[in-house]
Amino acid sequence: MPPPRIPLSTYRLQFNGDLTFARAAAIVPYLHALGITQCYASSFLKAMPGSMHGYDIIDPSSLNPEVGTEEELQSFVNALHERGMGIVLDIVPNHMGIGKALNPWWRDVLEHGPSSRYADAFDIDWRPIKRELQDKVLLPILGDQYGTVLENQDITVAYEDGQLSVRYFEFDLPLTPHSWIRILAHRLEDLVKQAEAGAAAESDVMELQSIVTAIRNLPGTDERDPARIEERYREKEVIKKRLAALTEASEPVRTFVLENVRIFNGERGRSESFDLLDSLLDEQVYRLASWQVASEEINYRRFFDINELAAVRMENPNVFREAHQLVFRLVREGAVNGLRIDHVDGLYDPGRYVAELQAWAGREVDRASEERPLFIVVEKILGHDEVLPDAWPVHGTTGYDFMHVVDGLFIQGVHERAFTDLYHRTIGREEAYPDVVYASKRLIMRASMASEINVLGHQLNLISERDRRSRDFTLNSLTHAIREIIACFPVYRTYATDGPGPVAERDRAYIHMAVARAKRRNPTLAGQVFDFIRSILLKQSDARTAQDREEQLRFVMKFQQTTSPVTAKGVEDTAFYRYNRLIALNEVGGDPEQFGLSLEEFHKRMRERQARWPHSLSASTTHDTKRSEDVRARLAVLSELPQEWRTRVGKWSRINRKHRGDAEGERLPDRNDEYVFYQTLVGVWPVQPMGDEAYRVLCERIERYMEKAIREAKVHTSWTNANPVYEHAMRDFVRAVLDRSRSHAFFDDFLPFQERIAHYGLFTSLSQLLVKLTAPGIPDFYQGTELWNFSLVDPDNRRPVDYGVRAACVQDLETVVALDGPERGDQVRAWAQHPRDGLLKLYLIMAGLHYRRREPGLFQAGDYLPLEAGGAKKQHVCAFARTLDDRAVMAVVPRWLATLTPDDKNPPIGAALWEDNWVAVPPWPSLAPYRNVLTGDVIGAESVSGRRVLPLARVFQDCPVALLERLA
């Protein structure tokens, strides 16, 4: 039974050494029982050994041996296909892992430089600003300054099996063959004398001399002729075999080579003894350097600022073919049914890339007549009011945009001012979010991505020098203006192409906006500089020659590839940890400045989604989210209680004052980090009682998270420049506050409040869940979140999942699904009254997904219809219908329950809560009743002021959310 081409639902699995193909095959029956149609798999191509995420691929042509074999993958695929399920595979076209030089493509570049077969595979600048790096790759892998590391003998030469290489701890780096002469010819005259004296076979010495000659005759690393390059590769392998055979057969030659290796490795304490090794390293096509120089001098494009992930030039047709050979085979064979494109904004031309994927699928998968023959979603962060380009032949995004909209529905926006005032009072200063983003992006460009900005500046300087109207712009002013425009850029990137076509209107608007903002923030910098850059970015500059035009387009394309990582690092990985007004909003794809979303705006966004991208994923938690859906739901409840939250935070701060430290008048930790800590505690505290071991694990998780949070914020400490004093103070504060033997006053106040927030958070989670199951899009589930999950950012959200417990729960739930009449409603009501075990969440997922499987057309092609609610509490209800032909299903969920039910002992369901409030049913000629899919309850429509409605007291009688299908 083949899987549906367009998934009805997806379930994310993080494949690694813990979750293998064999283990995944074992949970397929559980996923099918849950109602999942497609396994949404993280990349399982060969990655760095021990990789827990798979994004550091080192060989795209092979499966990851830690995940499993071809046979085990086929068994997993067979288990899926037997149940009509399939795989959507996460692929990583932007970058590859190069750590420890284990990547064969990268290793080939390190051996052959610009003449490597893979020299064009990586985005390397072989003519960088720093002249010493011409035709070299900077390798910032050293833990200290080069000279210090060298003379500590941490860098050594090694010989093994005909191969000379350089070792630096776990790194094994090739030596370019020409440089072997330095070692093999060193003291060669001594070996000749040994042969003359009979101490070594003359034929062996002559063979070594012949090998040296052969090496000397090899084509150089600057060779560009393909035939000569192939000759170099061919002869190099012959030389290696000859040397291996010679050293194996001749003990004198082997001893000679190993002694030379020892000499080149120097003697500790004798600086001059390392001159030979220094000269040898200088001859390589790479330059070893301290990791600290990477931000300013690195000459290969990275994934963000991660030195171990090198960007790939996927725009190169040969690279495209070779990098996708395994993925294409899996798609062609039917093992993979769709693709998720990681970090699409890092690509040279994202639109062209996905078009090439679809063109291949049209040729190879027998769907040439279809515009989008292959199901593809892209990981794309959309800015405020930004939409996915309509021209891209994809089915949508991975769902961060959906998550942001749904989160906003449950934030009570009317309390924005109160939270802003509380935040400013708490941290002791006023701070606007746009200013935080601006400062954070400038920090990233100065601290970790200075090299990329310097390259852009020099590119632009060369362009300006070619025109008398711009030649007086200085390098410094141009670089500064570039930095300011990027800092003010309102989206991750624009999508101008390198062809003659104009810049799209929406991208023109973003460029104009960024330049205008940069001008306002820099009144002392000449406006002509900004105007000059704007004209180039808009492709409106007067290019007088073909070379001028080519250089300008090269700048535009490189600029676009730079704004994305700067924004990602500056916003997601810096500003989101600095601006902490309500951290439920600080989520990937979110906007902390947007405090809540009106019902009208929510419905507008959903109708647009149905019209334009009905097959986008609807995510609520991913492997990249800062906090799980259930944590964010709890924190959303805080938005309903600004005054009480203000009181609690003030009281906790006073109680815990004694645990804070002080250094030179600086409060440790500062108020901002302390405020994050309290929000985090409210969000992650378990719903079940904890024994000593469980409590210890919780404390360790919080401690690790707070360390990560303060390092990401980059205010007092960072990953690259740790501040032990501040980090120890943060750790000591967390430990002291969480010490149950010392913090009685704190826990006496915290626990009752947290329990109340957690109670309402559970029902907010259920409301979010039903929206995800029924709104336009494909509901996506992250592994383990089908029960209550209070995870934080990775690695916390990558912990192993207990599928045995979940499978047993689903077996029990299947009996409930089979019940008819009031018995099912009674069971659901019991779960709602005692929701802490998570069974109600699991049941809602299962019931919703099974209904989607029964009615695929209704959810894939059905219209989206907002429904009116009435009564005094109408703002506390969100309702909509999905309709197709004569079929209709309604989703009705409550929101902002904390302000409706101040007595937390009663669950927010039942007639007493909703009194005479109602929800309108879709307009229909007949007065058909509605059946609650979750409880089996049948509800007849009533007439209120000329409207046909369902009373909310009946709708929410047994369950806090409702899925109502119209009966014929």
XYZ file of C-alpha atoms in Angstrom, residues 320 341 344 347 349-359 376 378 391-394:
21
model
C 24.236 19.186 -7.078
C 15.148 21.306 2.875
C 17.139 27.041 2.449
C 21.738 28.622 -0.657
C 19.608 30.804 -5.239
C 16.973 28.937 -3.205
C 14.284 29.241 -5.863
C 16.508 27.754 -8.544
C 17.601 24.957 -6.211
C 14.078 23.719 -5.422
C 13.150 24.093 -9.100
C 16.040 21.782 -9.992
C 14.808 19.238 -7.449
C 11.337 19.298 -8.959
C 12.726 19.110 -12.491
C 8.980 19.476 -0.614
C 11.568 24.277 3.250
C 7.282 31.166 -7.493
C 9.045 28.503 -5.443
C 7.795 25.047 -6.509
C 7.391 23.787 -2.943
